[in-house]
Short mmCIF file of C-alpha atoms and ligand atoms in Angstrom, two decimals:
data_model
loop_
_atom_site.label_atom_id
_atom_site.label_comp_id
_atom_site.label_asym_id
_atom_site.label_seq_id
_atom_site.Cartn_x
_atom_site.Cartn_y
_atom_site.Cartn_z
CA UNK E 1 98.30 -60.25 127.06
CA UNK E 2 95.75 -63.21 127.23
CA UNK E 3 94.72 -65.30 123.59
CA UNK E 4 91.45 -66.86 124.29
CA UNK E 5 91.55 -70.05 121.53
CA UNK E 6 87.99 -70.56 121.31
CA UNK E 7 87.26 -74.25 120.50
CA UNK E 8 84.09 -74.06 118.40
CA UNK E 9 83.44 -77.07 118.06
CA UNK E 10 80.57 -79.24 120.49
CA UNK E 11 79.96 -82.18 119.04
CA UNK E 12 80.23 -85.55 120.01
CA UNK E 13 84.13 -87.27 118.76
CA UNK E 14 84.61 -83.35 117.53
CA UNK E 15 87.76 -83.17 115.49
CA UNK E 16 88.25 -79.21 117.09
CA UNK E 17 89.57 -80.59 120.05
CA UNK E 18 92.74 -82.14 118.49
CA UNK E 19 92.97 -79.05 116.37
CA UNK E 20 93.00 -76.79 119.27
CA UNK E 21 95.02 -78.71 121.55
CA UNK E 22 97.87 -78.64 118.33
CA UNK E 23 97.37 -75.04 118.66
CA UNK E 24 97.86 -74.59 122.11
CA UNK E 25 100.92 -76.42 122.01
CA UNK E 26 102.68 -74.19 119.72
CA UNK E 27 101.16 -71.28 121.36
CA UNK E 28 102.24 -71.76 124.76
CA UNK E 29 105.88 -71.54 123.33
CA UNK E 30 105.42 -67.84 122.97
CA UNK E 31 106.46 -65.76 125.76
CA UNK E 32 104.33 -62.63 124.75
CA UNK E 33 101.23 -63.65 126.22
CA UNK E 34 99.37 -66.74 128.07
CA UNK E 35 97.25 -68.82 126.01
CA UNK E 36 94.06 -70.59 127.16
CA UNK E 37 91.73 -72.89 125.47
CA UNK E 38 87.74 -72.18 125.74
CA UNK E 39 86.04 -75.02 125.32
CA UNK E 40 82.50 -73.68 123.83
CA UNK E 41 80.91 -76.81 124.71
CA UNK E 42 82.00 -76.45 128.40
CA UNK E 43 79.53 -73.35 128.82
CA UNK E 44 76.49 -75.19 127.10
CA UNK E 45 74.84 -72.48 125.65
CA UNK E 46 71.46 -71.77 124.90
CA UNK E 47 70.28 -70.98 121.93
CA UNK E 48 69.81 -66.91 121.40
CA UNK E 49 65.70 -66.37 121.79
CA UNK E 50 66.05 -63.36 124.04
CA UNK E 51 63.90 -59.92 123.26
CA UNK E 52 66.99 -57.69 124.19
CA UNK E 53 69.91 -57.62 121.46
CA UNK E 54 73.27 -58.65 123.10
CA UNK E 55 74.80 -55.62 121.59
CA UNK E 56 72.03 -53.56 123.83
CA UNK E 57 71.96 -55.83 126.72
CA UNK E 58 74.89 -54.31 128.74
CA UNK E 59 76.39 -57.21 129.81
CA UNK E 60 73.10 -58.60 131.56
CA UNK E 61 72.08 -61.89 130.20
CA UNK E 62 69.06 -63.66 130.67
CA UNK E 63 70.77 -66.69 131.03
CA UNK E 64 74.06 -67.69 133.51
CA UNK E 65 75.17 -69.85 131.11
CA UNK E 66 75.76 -66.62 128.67
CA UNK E 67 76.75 -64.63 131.63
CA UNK E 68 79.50 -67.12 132.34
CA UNK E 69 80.33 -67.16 128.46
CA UNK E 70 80.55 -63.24 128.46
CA UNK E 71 82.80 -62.97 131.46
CA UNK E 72 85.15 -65.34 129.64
CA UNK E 73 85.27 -63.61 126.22
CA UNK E 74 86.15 -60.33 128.65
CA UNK E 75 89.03 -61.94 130.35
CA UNK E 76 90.86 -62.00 126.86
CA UNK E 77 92.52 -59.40 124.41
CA UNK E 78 92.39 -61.26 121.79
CA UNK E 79 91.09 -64.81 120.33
CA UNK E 80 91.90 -67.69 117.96
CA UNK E 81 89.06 -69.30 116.32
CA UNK E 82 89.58 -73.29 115.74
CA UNK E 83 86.45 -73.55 113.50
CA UNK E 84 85.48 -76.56 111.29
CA UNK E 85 83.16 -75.53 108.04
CA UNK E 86 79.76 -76.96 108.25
CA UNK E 87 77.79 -77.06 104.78
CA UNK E 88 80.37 -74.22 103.48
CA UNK E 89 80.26 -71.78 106.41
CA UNK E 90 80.67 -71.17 110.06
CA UNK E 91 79.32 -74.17 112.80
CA UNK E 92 76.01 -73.21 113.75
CA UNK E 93 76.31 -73.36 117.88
CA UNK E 94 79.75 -71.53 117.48
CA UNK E 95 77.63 -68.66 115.39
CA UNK E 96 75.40 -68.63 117.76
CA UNK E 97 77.93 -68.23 120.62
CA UNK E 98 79.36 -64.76 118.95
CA UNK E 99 75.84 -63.78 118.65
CA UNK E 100 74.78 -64.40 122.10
CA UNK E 101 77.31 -61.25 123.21
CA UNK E 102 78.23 -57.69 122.06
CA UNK E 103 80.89 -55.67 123.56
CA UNK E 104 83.00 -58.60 125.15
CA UNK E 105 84.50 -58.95 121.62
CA UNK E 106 84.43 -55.55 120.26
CA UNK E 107 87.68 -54.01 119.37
CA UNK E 108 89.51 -57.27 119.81
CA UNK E 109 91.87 -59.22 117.87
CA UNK E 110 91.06 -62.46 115.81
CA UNK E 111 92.84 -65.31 113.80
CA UNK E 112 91.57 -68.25 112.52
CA UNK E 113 92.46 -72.09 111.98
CA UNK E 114 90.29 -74.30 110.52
CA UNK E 115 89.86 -77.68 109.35
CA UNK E 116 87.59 -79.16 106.29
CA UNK E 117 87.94 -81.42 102.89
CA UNK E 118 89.58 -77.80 101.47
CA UNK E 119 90.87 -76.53 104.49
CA UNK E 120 87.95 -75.14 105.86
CA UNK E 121 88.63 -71.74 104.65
CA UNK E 122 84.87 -70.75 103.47
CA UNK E 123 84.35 -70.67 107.33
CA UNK E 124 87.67 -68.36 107.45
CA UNK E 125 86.45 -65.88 104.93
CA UNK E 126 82.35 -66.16 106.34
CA UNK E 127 84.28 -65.54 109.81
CA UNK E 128 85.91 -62.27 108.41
CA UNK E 129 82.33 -61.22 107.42
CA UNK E 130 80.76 -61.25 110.81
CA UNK E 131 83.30 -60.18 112.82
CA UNK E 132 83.70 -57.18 111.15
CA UNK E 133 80.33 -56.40 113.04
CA UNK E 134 82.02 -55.83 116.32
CA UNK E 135 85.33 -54.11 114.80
CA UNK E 136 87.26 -57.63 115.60
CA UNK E 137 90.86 -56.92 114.02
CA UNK E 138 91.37 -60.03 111.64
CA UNK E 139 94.84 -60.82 111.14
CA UNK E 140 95.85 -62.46 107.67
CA UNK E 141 98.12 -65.82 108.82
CA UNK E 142 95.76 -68.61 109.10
CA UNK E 143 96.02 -72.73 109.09
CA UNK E 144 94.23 -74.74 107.32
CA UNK E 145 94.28 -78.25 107.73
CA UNK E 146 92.87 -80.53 105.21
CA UNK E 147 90.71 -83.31 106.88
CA UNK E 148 91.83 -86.41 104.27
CA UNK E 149 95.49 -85.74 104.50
CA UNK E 150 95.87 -84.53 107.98
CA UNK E 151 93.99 -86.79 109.70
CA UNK E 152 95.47 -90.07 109.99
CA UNK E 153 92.88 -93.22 111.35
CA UNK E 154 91.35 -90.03 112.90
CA UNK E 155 94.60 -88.30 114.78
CA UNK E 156 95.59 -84.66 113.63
CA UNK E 157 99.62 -85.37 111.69
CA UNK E 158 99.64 -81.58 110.06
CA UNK E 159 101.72 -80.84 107.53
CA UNK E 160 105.20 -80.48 108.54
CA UNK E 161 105.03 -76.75 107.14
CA UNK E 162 101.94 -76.29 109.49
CA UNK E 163 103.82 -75.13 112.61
CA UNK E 164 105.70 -72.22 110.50
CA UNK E 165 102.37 -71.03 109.45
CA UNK E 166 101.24 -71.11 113.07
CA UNK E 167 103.94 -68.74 113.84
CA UNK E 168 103.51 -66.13 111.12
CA UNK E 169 99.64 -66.14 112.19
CA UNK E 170 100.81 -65.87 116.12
CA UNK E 171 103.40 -63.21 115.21
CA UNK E 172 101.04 -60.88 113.27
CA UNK E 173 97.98 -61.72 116.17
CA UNK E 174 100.53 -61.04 118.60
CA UNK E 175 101.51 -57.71 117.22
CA UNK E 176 98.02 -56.70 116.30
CA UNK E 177 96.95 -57.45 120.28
CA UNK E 178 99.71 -55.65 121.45
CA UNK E 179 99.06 -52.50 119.72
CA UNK E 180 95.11 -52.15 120.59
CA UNK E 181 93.92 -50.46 117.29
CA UNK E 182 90.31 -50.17 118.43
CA UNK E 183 88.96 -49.43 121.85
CA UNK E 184 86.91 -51.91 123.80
CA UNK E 185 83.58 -51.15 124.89
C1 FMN M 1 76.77 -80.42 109.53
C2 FMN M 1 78.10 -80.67 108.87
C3 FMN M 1 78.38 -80.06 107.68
C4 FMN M 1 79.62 -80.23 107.07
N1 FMN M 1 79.92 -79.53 105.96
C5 FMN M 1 81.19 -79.53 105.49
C6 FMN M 1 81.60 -78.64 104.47
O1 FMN M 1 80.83 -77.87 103.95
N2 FMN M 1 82.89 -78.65 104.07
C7 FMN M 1 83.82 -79.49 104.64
O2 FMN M 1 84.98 -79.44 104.27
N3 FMN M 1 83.45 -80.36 105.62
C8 FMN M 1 82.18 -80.39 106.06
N4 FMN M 1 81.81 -81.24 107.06
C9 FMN M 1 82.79 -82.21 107.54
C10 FMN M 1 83.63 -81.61 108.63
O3 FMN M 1 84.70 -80.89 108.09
C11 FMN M 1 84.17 -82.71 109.54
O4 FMN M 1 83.09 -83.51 109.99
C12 FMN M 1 84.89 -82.13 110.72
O5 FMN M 1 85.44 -83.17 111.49
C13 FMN M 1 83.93 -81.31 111.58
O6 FMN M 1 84.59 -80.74 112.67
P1 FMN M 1 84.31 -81.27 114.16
O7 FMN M 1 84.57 -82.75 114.12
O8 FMN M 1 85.33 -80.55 115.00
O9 FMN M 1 82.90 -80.91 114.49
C14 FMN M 1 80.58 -81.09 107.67
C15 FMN M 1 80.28 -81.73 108.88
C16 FMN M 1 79.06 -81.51 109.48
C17 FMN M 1 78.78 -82.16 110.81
#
């Protein structure tokens, strides 16, 4: 089993990359599956203005820089989303980088962490919304760090309770992976 944890993050001093690397290190003490982190910024995406749908496109893209970002999202079964809130939603380039495919994330599993003044978790619950559109399997467990008391001089200290919340959200996402409740594409 392979858990993609999507860093959604691609601006400059982003705050995602502490947050994901914090992830990853709890992660990787699971045995059930390997965990990577994808670094959205690394594939420097374009912005979607093609005239074929990514749903409809087959897996041919325009664009090798959304080819690339396809054949990643394929390697995985499943994903974490470390996703900030910007203006009460979802980042706008990591919106854009779910838009830019279809079937590499259909059927697969999801959880989220995020990070904001209140957690971030109006980005959670806008998340829910649009993967629902490819039949992602959300799992409940979720962090949610809060940015003025988890953030010391600019350096993630979570909660000491964070890292049992991690594991109820990797337990259920674990689970939910393993039992493959909707078919890929
Ligand atoms: C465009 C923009 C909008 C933001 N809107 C919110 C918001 O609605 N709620 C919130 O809690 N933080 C908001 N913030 C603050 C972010 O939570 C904070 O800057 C965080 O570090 C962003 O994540 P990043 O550093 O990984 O990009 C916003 C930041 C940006 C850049």
């Amino acid at each position: 089993m392979k858990i993609g944890i999507i860093l959604g993050s691609i601006r400059e001093g982003r705050r995602g990359e502490q947050v994901a690397q914090w992830v990853h290190s709890i992660a990787s003490k699971r045995d059930e599956a390997e965990f990577d982190i994808v670094d959205l910024k690394s594939f420097d995406l374009p912005l979607l203005t093609t005239a074929t749908v990514p749903g409809a496109a087959k897996r041919k893209y325009d664009d090798p820089r959304v080819t690339a970002w396809g054949e990643t999202i394929d390697s995985y079964d499943g994903f974490i989303f470390v996703t900030a809130e910007y203006n009460h939603s979802v980042p706008g380039a990591f919106k854009n980088a779910v838009d830019s495919l279809g079937p590499e994330w259909a059927g697969k599993t999801v959880a989220f962490v995020s990070y904001g003044a209140d957690g971030g978790v109006r980005a959670t619950e806008h998340w829910r919304q649009i993967v629902a559109n490819f039949q992602m399997v959300g799992v409940r467990g979720t962090v949610a760090l809060f940015n003025f008391m988890e953030f010391e001089d600019g350096a993630l200290v979570p909660f000491e309770r964070r890292e049992a919340e991690a594991g109820v959200m990797l337990d259920q996402l674990i689970a939910a992976t393993a039992k493959n409740l909707v078919p890929a594409v």
